[in-house]
XYZ file of C-alpha atoms in Angstrom:
390
model
C -181.073 -151.604 68.435
C -184.230 -149.520 68.047
C -187.470 -151.023 66.819
C -190.371 -148.878 65.696
C -192.395 -147.371 62.908
C -193.794 -144.123 61.582
C -197.534 -144.779 61.299
C -199.249 -141.661 60.023
C -199.863 -137.952 60.425
C -203.129 -137.296 62.267
C -204.112 -133.668 62.508
C -200.645 -132.214 62.804
C -199.254 -135.031 64.974
C -196.561 -137.304 63.590
C -197.592 -140.688 65.053
C -195.734 -143.944 65.542
C -193.778 -145.966 68.080
C -190.193 -146.686 69.052
C -188.520 -148.784 71.723
C -185.307 -150.594 72.584
C -185.832 -154.260 73.641
C -182.604 -153.999 75.595
C -183.949 -151.005 77.541
C -187.707 -151.709 77.723
C -188.458 -149.109 80.427
C -186.582 -146.285 78.734
C -188.517 -143.763 76.627
C -186.680 -143.254 73.354
C -186.047 -139.758 71.969
C -187.662 -139.088 68.588
C -186.738 -136.429 66.027
C -188.817 -135.538 62.959
C -187.185 -134.010 59.893
C -188.854 -132.513 56.835
C -186.582 -132.189 53.807
C -183.613 -132.682 56.157
C -184.589 -129.942 58.616
C -185.568 -130.741 62.211
C -189.198 -129.697 62.688
C -190.161 -131.325 66.015
C -188.756 -133.552 68.756
C -190.050 -135.487 71.744
C -190.226 -138.858 73.500
C -191.916 -142.127 72.652
C -193.617 -142.433 76.034
C -197.376 -142.719 75.385
C -199.392 -145.859 76.098
C -201.027 -147.752 73.236
C -203.025 -150.912 74.028
C -202.111 -152.539 70.723
C -198.400 -152.233 71.529
C -198.978 -153.824 74.919
C -200.992 -156.636 73.325
C -198.159 -157.228 70.834
C -195.623 -157.661 73.657
C -193.836 -154.375 73.025
C -192.913 -153.631 76.624
C -195.863 -152.361 78.628
C -197.136 -150.516 75.585
C -195.715 -147.150 76.710
C -193.701 -146.495 73.555
C -195.941 -144.486 71.218
C -195.219 -140.930 70.119
C -197.466 -138.095 68.962
C -195.282 -135.150 67.986
C -197.016 -131.986 66.720
C -195.643 -130.357 63.605
C -195.450 -126.556 63.669
C -198.888 -125.280 62.721
C -197.376 -123.213 59.886
C -196.350 -126.423 58.105
C -199.833 -127.961 57.959
C -200.821 -126.116 54.800
C -200.875 -128.999 52.320
C -197.198 -128.809 51.296
C -195.285 -131.879 50.072
C -191.872 -132.948 51.379
C -189.679 -135.844 52.481
C -190.397 -136.911 56.051
C -187.813 -138.787 58.125
C -188.377 -139.947 61.709
C -185.298 -140.814 63.763
C -185.343 -142.516 67.161
C -182.768 -143.495 69.765
C -179.312 -142.212 70.602
C -177.434 -142.569 68.310
C -180.480 -142.247 66.107
C -181.761 -144.466 63.340
C -184.574 -143.939 60.857
C -187.777 -145.719 61.802
C -189.654 -148.085 59.514
C -191.747 -146.299 56.932
C -189.288 -143.403 56.558
C -187.916 -141.556 54.748
C -191.145 -141.092 52.828
C -192.435 -138.530 50.368
C -195.599 -137.185 51.930
C -198.183 -134.436 51.527
C -198.836 -132.785 54.872
C -202.449 -132.169 55.897
C -204.074 -128.831 55.287
C -205.621 -127.751 58.585
C -207.125 -124.559 57.223
C -210.913 -124.398 57.546
C -212.760 -125.638 54.462
C -216.499 -124.840 54.410
C -219.037 -127.259 52.943
C -222.313 -126.588 51.181
C -225.507 -127.619 53.000
C -227.345 -130.661 51.632
C -229.642 -129.916 48.714
C -232.436 -131.942 50.301
C -232.327 -132.115 54.121
C -232.822 -135.677 55.418
C -235.869 -136.440 57.579
C -233.922 -136.606 60.849
C -231.687 -133.864 62.227
C -229.738 -135.695 64.964
C -229.186 -139.371 65.776
C -226.829 -141.253 68.067
C -224.897 -144.378 67.096
C -223.609 -146.444 70.030
C -222.478 -149.936 70.988
C -223.468 -151.382 74.378
C -222.834 -154.430 76.513
C -224.688 -155.098 79.779
C -225.821 -151.482 80.189
C -229.331 -152.329 81.402
C -229.191 -150.214 84.592
C -228.271 -147.077 82.631
C -229.885 -147.275 79.199
C -233.294 -145.788 79.921
C -231.841 -142.740 81.675
C -229.282 -142.210 78.901
C -231.907 -142.417 76.146
C -234.386 -140.241 78.074
C -231.754 -137.568 78.674
C -230.754 -137.436 75.031
C -234.346 -137.249 73.832
C -234.742 -134.242 76.128
C -231.770 -132.440 74.511
C -232.931 -132.990 70.932
C -231.775 -136.443 69.790
C -234.472 -137.931 67.535
C -233.294 -141.495 66.997
C -230.759 -144.058 68.204
C -228.945 -146.904 66.437
C -227.687 -149.178 69.206
C -225.549 -152.262 68.666
C -226.030 -154.910 71.348
C -222.652 -156.585 71.882
C -223.674 -159.952 73.370
C -225.327 -158.532 76.496
C -226.249 -160.961 79.278
C -228.382 -158.680 81.479
C -231.709 -157.060 80.560
C -230.126 -154.844 77.890
C -231.372 -157.021 75.022
C -234.986 -157.173 76.202
C -235.052 -153.439 76.928
C -233.644 -152.538 73.507
C -236.067 -154.918 71.812
C -238.990 -153.202 73.551
C -237.677 -149.750 72.634
C -237.253 -150.900 69.029
C -240.880 -152.079 68.900
C -241.875 -148.618 70.134
C -239.860 -147.022 67.307
C -237.366 -145.303 69.633
C -234.225 -147.174 68.569
C -232.789 -149.432 65.913
C -231.703 -152.481 67.938
C -228.920 -154.382 66.166
C -227.592 -157.627 67.719
C -223.796 -157.478 67.404
C -222.053 -160.652 68.638
C -218.308 -160.859 69.133
C -216.279 -162.183 66.217
C -212.882 -163.802 66.950
C -209.951 -161.488 66.273
C -212.228 -158.545 65.392
C -212.824 -155.610 67.736
C -216.539 -154.822 67.790
C -216.795 -151.038 67.973
C -215.451 -149.688 64.685
C -217.318 -152.212 62.478
C -220.485 -151.363 64.421
C -219.996 -147.680 63.657
C -219.540 -148.473 59.952
C -222.802 -150.453 59.985
C -224.522 -147.658 61.919
C -223.410 -145.049 59.416
C -224.874 -147.169 56.605
C -228.231 -147.072 58.401
C -228.101 -143.306 59.002
C -226.331 -141.675 56.065
C -229.562 -141.088 54.094
C -231.861 -140.631 57.099
C -230.053 -138.147 59.293
C -228.204 -134.819 58.935
C -225.995 -135.191 62.025
C -224.856 -138.297 63.895
C -223.075 -138.467 67.264
C -220.810 -141.459 67.898
C -220.776 -141.666 71.706
C -220.941 -144.235 74.531
C -223.583 -144.785 77.191
C -221.387 -143.261 79.909
C -221.246 -140.042 77.855
C -224.060 -137.472 78.067
C -224.294 -134.563 75.643
C -224.638 -131.452 77.792
C -225.831 -128.261 76.039
C -224.625 -125.762 78.597
C -225.868 -122.651 76.785
C -229.542 -123.546 77.351
C -230.465 -124.461 73.763
C -231.015 -127.990 72.554
C -228.289 -129.727 70.578
C -229.844 -129.318 67.088
C -230.116 -125.567 67.682
C -226.411 -125.454 68.552
C -225.512 -127.515 65.472
C -227.360 -124.984 63.301
C -224.508 -122.570 64.110
C -222.093 -124.915 62.289
C -223.811 -125.702 58.972
C -220.573 -124.955 57.089
C -218.548 -127.485 59.105
C -218.297 -131.209 58.432
C -218.563 -131.860 62.140
C -218.307 -130.430 65.633
C -215.815 -131.855 68.132
C -217.255 -131.930 71.653
C -214.858 -131.818 74.630
C -215.054 -134.251 77.528
C -215.683 -133.303 81.112
C -214.507 -136.322 83.135
C -216.598 -137.009 86.254
C -215.267 -138.963 89.244
C -216.867 -141.344 91.728
C -218.094 -138.678 94.190
C -216.485 -140.963 96.786
C -219.127 -143.672 96.248
C -218.075 -147.291 96.698
C -221.337 -149.016 95.720
C -224.042 -148.431 93.155
C -227.054 -146.518 94.466
C -230.649 -146.458 93.271
C -230.635 -143.027 91.667
C -229.891 -141.414 88.323
C -226.311 -141.226 87.095
C -226.647 -137.473 86.620
C -227.721 -137.109 90.273
C -225.148 -139.431 91.828
C -222.066 -138.019 90.140
C -221.751 -134.259 90.352
C -218.022 -133.696 90.733
C -215.487 -133.653 87.926
C -212.012 -132.703 86.821
C -211.402 -129.026 86.076
C -212.022 -127.995 82.473
C -208.295 -127.518 81.819
C -207.311 -130.912 83.296
C -205.327 -133.070 80.815
C -208.048 -135.768 81.022
C -210.413 -133.329 79.334
C -208.315 -133.023 76.161
C -210.225 -135.863 74.471
C -213.214 -135.167 72.244
C -216.070 -136.990 70.561
C -217.653 -135.801 67.326
C -221.087 -134.934 65.986
C -220.608 -135.164 62.238
C -222.654 -134.646 59.098
C -223.402 -138.245 58.152
C -223.140 -137.632 54.408
C -219.534 -136.463 54.793
C -218.110 -139.426 56.740
C -215.561 -141.525 54.878
C -214.817 -143.774 57.847
C -216.203 -143.451 61.377
C -213.890 -143.845 64.344
C -213.986 -143.714 68.121
C -213.212 -140.017 68.609
C -212.923 -138.249 65.238
C -214.005 -139.720 61.887
C -212.310 -139.418 58.527
C -214.319 -137.090 56.322
C -214.683 -136.645 52.564
C -214.915 -132.862 52.584
C -214.754 -129.863 54.873
C -213.356 -129.607 58.387
C -214.072 -130.773 61.913
C -214.068 -127.774 64.218
C -214.679 -126.906 67.861
C -217.369 -124.436 68.918
C -214.985 -121.501 68.376
C -214.175 -122.537 64.793
C -210.723 -123.957 65.544
C -209.977 -126.895 63.230
C -209.504 -130.259 64.942
C -205.857 -131.150 64.511
C -204.408 -127.662 64.793
C -203.540 -128.470 68.429
C -202.039 -131.844 67.484
C -203.947 -135.095 67.131
C -207.589 -134.337 66.196
C -208.885 -136.757 68.862
C -207.162 -134.628 71.525
C -208.390 -131.068 71.346
C -208.621 -128.976 74.493
C -211.608 -126.640 74.781
C -211.415 -125.497 78.425
C -213.438 -122.393 77.599
C -216.417 -124.254 76.055
C -219.644 -122.269 76.377
C -222.122 -124.198 74.220
C -221.750 -127.967 74.363
C -219.680 -130.495 76.315
C -219.889 -134.208 77.076
C -220.308 -135.254 80.688
C -218.258 -138.448 80.747
C -219.132 -140.603 83.764
C -216.032 -142.722 83.282
C -215.622 -144.375 86.682
C -218.988 -144.151 88.445
C -218.700 -145.889 91.857
C -215.855 -148.279 92.669
C -218.186 -151.296 92.363
C -219.549 -150.093 89.023
C -216.002 -149.537 87.784
C -215.151 -153.151 88.603
C -218.111 -154.363 86.528
C -217.239 -152.008 83.676
C -213.666 -153.256 83.644
C -214.756 -156.897 83.628
C -216.883 -156.298 80.500
C -213.806 -155.239 78.570
C -213.434 -152.631 75.852
C -215.244 -152.923 72.525
C -212.239 -151.236 70.918
C -210.191 -154.420 71.521
C -210.658 -158.013 70.381
C -212.013 -160.569 72.839
C -208.707 -162.445 72.873
C -206.547 -159.330 73.368
C -204.671 -158.795 76.607
C -205.508 -155.098 76.211
C -209.285 -155.734 76.342
C -209.372 -155.190 80.125
C -208.650 -151.614 81.120
C -205.731 -151.196 83.526
C -207.205 -151.158 87.017
C -205.181 -148.042 87.839
C -207.403 -146.121 85.410
C -209.887 -145.768 88.265
C -207.390 -143.808 90.361
C -206.170 -141.684 87.445
C -209.723 -140.764 86.377
C -211.373 -140.441 89.810
C -211.013 -136.651 89.891
C -213.635 -134.797 91.951
C -212.241 -131.270 92.093
C -215.154 -129.250 90.665
C -218.860 -129.415 91.536
C -220.971 -129.444 88.378
C -224.779 -129.607 88.733
C -225.582 -128.653 85.132
C -227.211 -132.025 84.373
C -228.176 -132.919 87.938
C -230.570 -129.975 87.899
C -232.408 -131.554 84.951
C -233.157 -134.778 86.801
C -236.920 -134.226 87.079
C -237.267 -133.738 83.333
C -235.298 -136.915 82.729
C -237.432 -138.889 85.218
C -240.595 -137.730 83.468
C -239.239 -138.774 80.093
C -238.219 -142.155 81.530
C -241.819 -142.660 82.640
C -243.062 -141.791 79.151
C -240.662 -144.334 77.669
C -241.819 -146.977 80.135
C -245.406 -146.273 79.086
C -244.495 -146.669 75.402
C -242.757 -149.944 76.172
C -245.788 -151.212 78.075
C -247.999 -150.488 75.061
């Protein structure tokens, strides 16, 4: 007996889950049909924390199967998803559905530009040792304002954000945990409400993610190349621990200078800088938009490779995100103990699997692109400290 469901089409990926309780370690085959014709096949073998939290095996039963790109032109048809052998139709199918149109759709620029060009919206918890560097770095690459949600921090994060708010650098928003509600997405919705009329572009990123304009211009100058797009998807570059076991008294961008190669599968995830006025619903990686298209720096529409949150840009030349995912082994342990803001406090999936350190601790390529900017960042940190003292 197969259990499962067709959930949605994201980008050109048919998404859902399937498993057999009698064979919980076996990945089930999945076949997708459109108007009775097989259009793609694969396995339900991807991990989803919500499945794990719901007791569906170890959670490794999700599928993301890309439709042929030629089909994602807005056509309508009957979609059926079959899983198992012999196969059975999953819940939610067959269903009459209009496939997404992944052709680029330009948007008109705003009639009246808002006062700010670029802001960041983020949620933090116990990030006191890193906040000042992260804010200083982003001010140096063109970010004008920050909306930061403080998710029940217990270190000096709250006092630091309060001081920065008094200096006009950030909007500091206390954001306590609510039972049975994951904190991050509602925070992004509240952040968008604060920014939609004030800012042209907003980046939804975390404090272990550093925008890195590798072509030498600042970020707003790069965004000016994409006025006709609803948003720009920025590829990750995952940095490892550099072999460090303990935290050291130095900048993050100086301590961690080795990463996974640009074409490593870990670097298929993206974050988005989006035109605030065009966001229907913010999300962790790629938001839903009311008009236009999300594209990468080469104009390829997010979703044409599959799921829009997974979009490989190994040949990026303008802008990437340095993602300091692990830091040192000791810092990883503290990060893991804080839990993920994408999960509810009472969820068993709130703690990241400890093996994520080993799978993300990739140090194959030396990358000094941000390390070489450390003096500029230190100087900006001193200016921020002076503002706080005033």
